[in-house]
Amino acid sequence: MIREYYVISIVIIIAAILWFLWSFERRKPQEREVVMLAVMTAMAVVGRAIFIVTPQFKPCAAIIIITGIMLGKQSGFLCGALTALVSNFIFGQGPWTPWQMIAFGLVGLVSAIIFNGKREHYADNRILLGIYGFLITFLLYGFIMDTSTVLMYTDKLRFSTFMATYLSGLYFNIIHGLSTLIFLLILSKSIFSKIRRLKVKYGMFN
């Protein structure tokens, strides 16, 4: 039965990713918007690749969060999903790829929702944003990936198995969350200002 649940989960994840791709295309984004999304995704991919020797300590979640806040829900989700897909051509593709795509995608999507509209100015508080980045990376991304580990490698679902997996992943999730916090403190101010200037200049993402 566990394999059936796993297959169903993968199908749902792929369907969600395809829906976001379709909804983004249906909105008929400007070419400048597509280019900006591609640039942010490339930055996240390169950032993940550069820090290949430091497992979990990577800037990609921070860049995905910034993308969601500044470019909106669809762009945030797609930046996350595409970052996982493209970077895994370097790190290795596998059954974990769809889980990483949906996990990173949700990080971008939730960030866009939380800092939407009038709440965007809260993101300018780098301490607040850094704490948020730690929490969403630690809680959301970590929970999804740890759960996927149980579903991929365990034949029987037991509470003890889930707890053992979550506890064993605690150290790595803390490192990932701290790296997101640090990179948001370093990158957010300069990237925010550049994106805002481009949005005003070219009237994008209105």
C-alpha positions as a LaTeX table, in Angstrom:
\begin{tabular}{lrrr}
\hline
Residue & $x$ (\AA) & $y$ (\AA) & $z$ (\AA) \\
\hline
Met1 & 0.00 & 0.00 & 0.00 \\
Ile2 & 2.83 & 2.39 & 0.78 \\
Arg3 & 3.98 & 2.33 & $-2.85$ \\
Glu4 & 0.46 & 3.18 & $-4.00$ \\
Tyr5 & 0.37 & 6.19 & $-1.66$ \\
Tyr6 & 3.76 & 7.24 & $-2.99$ \\
Val7 & 2.63 & 7.05 & $-6.62$ \\
Ile8 & $-0.54$ & 8.99 & $-5.82$ \\
Ser9 & 1.52 & 11.65 & $-4.03$ \\
Ile10 & 3.83 & 12.01 & $-7.03$ \\
Val11 & 0.86 & 12.35 & $-9.40$ \\
Ile12 & $-0.69$ & 15.06 & $-7.22$ \\
Ile13 & 2.61 & 16.94 & $-7.03$ \\
Ile14 & 3.15 & 16.83 & $-10.79$ \\
Ala15 & $-0.45$ & 17.94 & $-11.39$ \\
Ala16 & 0.06 & 20.92 & $-9.04$ \\
Ile17 & 3.25 & 21.93 & $-10.83$ \\
Leu18 & 1.61 & 21.67 & $-14.26$ \\
Trp19 & $-1.35$ & 23.74 & $-13.03$ \\
Phe20 & 0.95 & 26.54 & $-11.93$ \\
Leu21 & 2.78 & 26.45 & $-15.25$ \\
Trp22 & $-0.54$ & 26.64 & $-17.08$ \\
Ser23 & $-1.88$ & 29.46 & $-14.89$ \\
Phe24 & 1.31 & 31.47 & $-15.38$ \\
Glu25 & 1.12 & 31.06 & $-19.15$ \\
Arg26 & $-2.62$ & 31.80 & $-19.15$ \\
Arg27 & $-1.92$ & 35.17 & $-17.51$ \\
Lys28 & 0.12 & 36.06 & $-20.64$ \\
Pro29 & 3.11 & 37.54 & $-18.78$ \\
Gln30 & 5.26 & 40.17 & $-20.43$ \\
Glu31 & 8.58 & 39.04 & $-21.86$ \\
Arg32 & 10.32 & 41.18 & $-19.23$ \\
Glu33 & 8.51 & 39.26 & $-16.48$ \\
Val34 & 9.61 & 35.93 & $-17.92$ \\
Val35 & 13.19 & 37.18 & $-18.17$ \\
Met36 & 13.14 & 38.38 & $-14.56$ \\
Leu37 & 11.75 & 35.05 & $-13.38$ \\
Ala38 & 14.44 & 33.25 & $-15.39$ \\
Val39 & 17.16 & 35.43 & $-13.83$ \\
Met40 & 15.94 & 34.77 & $-10.28$ \\
Thr41 & 15.70 & 31.05 & $-10.99$ \\
Ala42 & 19.20 & 31.05 & $-12.47$ \\
Met43 & 20.52 & 32.81 & $-9.37$ \\
Ala44 & 18.93 & 30.19 & $-7.14$ \\
Val45 & 20.30 & 27.33 & $-9.25$ \\
Val46 & 23.81 & 28.80 & $-9.36$ \\
Gly47 & 23.67 & 29.53 & $-5.65$ \\
Arg48 & 22.79 & 25.93 & $-4.91$ \\
Ala49 & 25.54 & 24.67 & $-7.22$ \\
Ile50 & 28.25 & 26.95 & $-5.82$ \\
Phe51 & 27.62 & 25.65 & $-2.31$ \\
Ile52 & 27.59 & 22.01 & $-3.43$ \\
Val53 & 30.31 & 21.13 & $-0.88$ \\
Thr54 & 28.24 & 22.45 & 2.04 \\
Pro55 & 25.11 & 20.28 & 2.35 \\
Gln56 & 22.03 & 22.26 & 3.43 \\
Phe57 & 23.95 & 25.55 & 3.67 \\
Lys58 & 22.73 & 27.18 & 0.46 \\
Pro59 & 21.16 & 30.49 & $-0.63$ \\
Cys60 & 18.49 & 29.07 & $-2.95$ \\
Ala61 & 15.61 & 29.16 & $-0.42$ \\
Ala62 & 16.40 & 32.82 & 0.35 \\
Ile63 & 16.31 & 33.71 & $-3.35$ \\
Ile64 & 13.03 & 31.81 & $-3.82$ \\
Ile65 & 11.50 & 33.69 & $-0.87$ \\
Ile66 & 12.60 & 37.02 & $-2.36$ \\
Thr67 & 11.12 & 36.00 & $-5.72$ \\
Gly68 & 7.77 & 35.14 & $-4.16$ \\
Ile69 & 7.59 & 38.40 & $-2.21$ \\
Met70 & 8.56 & 40.63 & $-5.12$ \\
Leu71 & 7.16 & 38.82 & $-8.17$ \\
Gly72 & 4.03 & 37.16 & $-6.81$ \\
Lys73 & 2.58 & 33.73 & $-6.09$ \\
Gln74 & 2.96 & 32.15 & $-9.52$ \\
Ser75 & 6.52 & 33.36 & $-10.00$ \\
Gly76 & 7.47 & 32.34 & $-6.47$ \\
Phe77 & 6.14 & 28.83 & $-6.94$ \\
Leu78 & 7.69 & 28.41 & $-10.38$ \\
Cys79 & 11.05 & 29.76 & $-9.23$ \\
Gly80 & 11.10 & 27.16 & $-6.47$ \\
Ala81 & 9.93 & 24.27 & $-8.64$ \\
Leu82 & 12.28 & 25.08 & $-11.51$ \\
Thr83 & 15.22 & 25.61 & $-9.15$ \\
Ala84 & 14.84 & 22.08 & $-7.82$ \\
Leu85 & 14.35 & 20.57 & $-11.28$ \\
Val86 & 17.24 & 22.35 & $-13.01$ \\
Ser87 & 19.75 & 22.14 & $-10.16$ \\
Asn88 & 19.14 & 18.41 & $-9.82$ \\
Phe89 & 20.78 & 17.93 & $-13.21$ \\
Ile90 & 23.89 & 18.75 & $-11.17$ \\
Phe91 & 22.95 & 17.13 & $-7.85$ \\
Gly92 & 21.18 & 14.14 & $-9.39$ \\
Gln93 & 17.61 & 13.47 & $-10.47$ \\
Gly94 & 15.52 & 10.90 & $-8.66$ \\
Pro95 & 12.18 & 10.21 & $-6.98$ \\
Trp96 & 13.01 & 13.04 & $-4.57$ \\
Thr97 & 12.95 & 15.66 & $-7.35$ \\
Pro98 & 9.14 & 16.19 & $-7.47$ \\
Trp99 & 9.12 & 16.51 & $-3.67$ \\
Gln100 & 11.85 & 19.14 & $-3.78$ \\
Met101 & 10.00 & 20.93 & $-6.56$ \\
Ile102 & 6.77 & 21.13 & $-4.58$ \\
Ala103 & 8.60 & 21.99 & $-1.32$ \\
Phe104 & 10.63 & 24.85 & $-2.82$ \\
Gly105 & 7.59 & 25.92 & $-4.84$ \\
Leu106 & 5.47 & 26.18 & $-1.71$ \\
Val107 & 8.20 & 28.21 & 0.01 \\
Gly108 & 7.90 & 30.77 & $-2.79$ \\
Leu109 & 4.10 & 30.62 & $-2.87$ \\
Val110 & 3.58 & 30.98 & 0.88 \\
Ser111 & 6.08 & 33.85 & 1.02 \\
Ala112 & 4.13 & 35.68 & $-1.66$ \\
Ile113 & 0.88 & 35.17 & 0.24 \\
Ile114 & 2.26 & 36.26 & 3.62 \\
Phe115 & 3.96 & 39.40 & 2.31 \\
Asn116 & 1.29 & 40.26 & $-0.24$ \\
Gly117 & 0.18 & 43.82 & $-1.01$ \\
Lys118 & 0.25 & 46.16 & 1.98 \\
Arg119 & 2.24 & 43.62 & 3.99 \\
Glu120 & 5.19 & 43.77 & 1.58 \\
His121 & 6.85 & 46.50 & 3.64 \\
Tyr122 & 7.35 & 44.02 & 6.49 \\
Ala123 & 9.87 & 42.24 & 4.28 \\
Asp124 & 12.11 & 45.33 & 4.48 \\
Asn125 & 12.75 & 44.44 & 8.12 \\
Arg126 & 15.68 & 42.09 & 7.51 \\
Ile127 & 15.60 & 40.60 & 11.00 \\
Leu128 & 11.90 & 39.77 & 10.70 \\
Leu129 & 12.41 & 38.42 & 7.19 \\
Gly130 & 15.38 & 36.34 & 8.29 \\
Ile131 & 13.41 & 34.77 & 11.14 \\
Tyr132 & 10.57 & 34.06 & 8.74 \\
Gly133 & 13.03 & 32.48 & 6.29 \\
Phe134 & 14.40 & 30.22 & 9.01 \\
Leu135 & 10.94 & 29.11 & 10.09 \\
Ile136 & 9.50 & 28.39 & 6.65 \\
Thr137 & 12.62 & 26.53 & 5.53 \\
Phe138 & 12.86 & 24.56 & 8.75 \\
Leu139 & 9.16 & 23.81 & 9.16 \\
Leu140 & 7.69 & 23.65 & 5.64 \\
Tyr141 & 10.57 & 22.49 & 3.43 \\
Gly142 & 12.04 & 20.25 & 6.11 \\
Phe143 & 8.71 & 18.65 & 6.95 \\
Ile144 & 7.87 & 17.90 & 3.32 \\
Met145 & 11.28 & 16.40 & 2.54 \\
Asp146 & 11.42 & 14.34 & 5.73 \\
Thr147 & 7.93 & 13.02 & 5.02 \\
Ser148 & 8.96 & 12.13 & 1.48 \\
Thr149 & 11.90 & 10.16 & 2.91 \\
Val150 & 9.52 & 8.00 & 4.93 \\
Leu151 & 7.26 & 7.41 & 1.93 \\
Met152 & 10.16 & 6.62 & $-0.42$ \\
Tyr153 & 12.19 & 4.28 & 1.78 \\
Thr154 & 9.78 & 2.69 & 4.26 \\
Asp155 & 7.40 & $-0.14$ & 3.47 \\
Lys156 & 5.12 & 0.38 & 6.47 \\
Leu157 & 3.80 & 3.63 & 7.87 \\
Arg158 & 4.42 & 3.87 & 11.59 \\
Phe159 & 4.37 & 6.88 & 13.89 \\
Ser160 & 7.75 & 5.84 & 15.28 \\
Thr161 & 9.24 & 5.82 & 11.77 \\
Phe162 & 8.04 & 9.34 & 11.07 \\
Met163 & 9.37 & 10.60 & 14.41 \\
Ala164 & 12.75 & 8.91 & 13.92 \\
Thr165 & 13.04 & 10.48 & 10.46 \\
Tyr166 & 12.07 & 13.95 & 11.67 \\
Leu167 & 14.53 & 13.74 & 14.58 \\
Ser168 & 17.38 & 12.49 & 12.38 \\
Gly169 & 16.76 & 15.36 & 9.95 \\
Leu170 & 16.58 & 17.99 & 12.69 \\
Tyr171 & 20.26 & 18.99 & 12.44 \\
Phe172 & 20.17 & 19.35 & 8.65 \\
Asn173 & 16.91 & 21.32 & 8.72 \\
Ile174 & 18.34 & 23.71 & 11.31 \\
Ile175 & 21.42 & 24.30 & 9.14 \\
His176 & 19.20 & 24.87 & 6.10 \\
Gly177 & 17.03 & 27.30 & 8.04 \\
Leu178 & 20.03 & 29.20 & 9.41 \\
Ser179 & 21.56 & 29.49 & 5.94 \\
Thr180 & 18.29 & 30.96 & 4.66 \\
Leu181 & 18.28 & 33.46 & 7.51 \\
Ile182 & 21.88 & 34.49 & 6.82 \\
Phe183 & 21.44 & 34.87 & 3.08 \\
Leu184 & 18.25 & 36.87 & 3.51 \\
Leu185 & 20.14 & 39.27 & 5.79 \\
Ile186 & 22.86 & 39.60 & 3.15 \\
Leu187 & 20.85 & 39.64 & $-0.10$ \\
Ser188 & 17.33 & 40.92 & 0.53 \\
Lys189 & 17.94 & 44.67 & 0.73 \\
Ser190 & 19.92 & 44.99 & $-2.50$ \\
Ile191 & 17.75 & 42.59 & $-4.52$ \\
Phe192 & 14.53 & 44.22 & $-3.29$ \\
Ser193 & 15.70 & 47.65 & $-4.38$ \\
Lys194 & 16.76 & 46.45 & $-7.83$ \\
Ile195 & 13.52 & 44.56 & $-8.48$ \\
Arg196 & 11.36 & 47.46 & $-7.29$ \\
Arg197 & 13.19 & 49.82 & $-9.59$ \\
Leu198 & 12.66 & 47.49 & $-12.56$ \\
Lys199 & 8.99 & 46.96 & $-11.69$ \\
Val200 & 8.35 & 50.69 & $-11.63$ \\
Lys201 & 10.42 & 51.40 & $-14.75$ \\
Tyr202 & 8.79 & 48.71 & $-16.92$ \\
Gly203 & 5.39 & 48.38 & $-15.22$ \\
Met204 & 5.79 & 44.69 & $-14.54$ \\
Phe205 & 3.79 & 42.37 & $-12.27$ \\
Asn206 & 0.93 & 44.82 & $-11.88$ \\
\hline
\end{tabular}
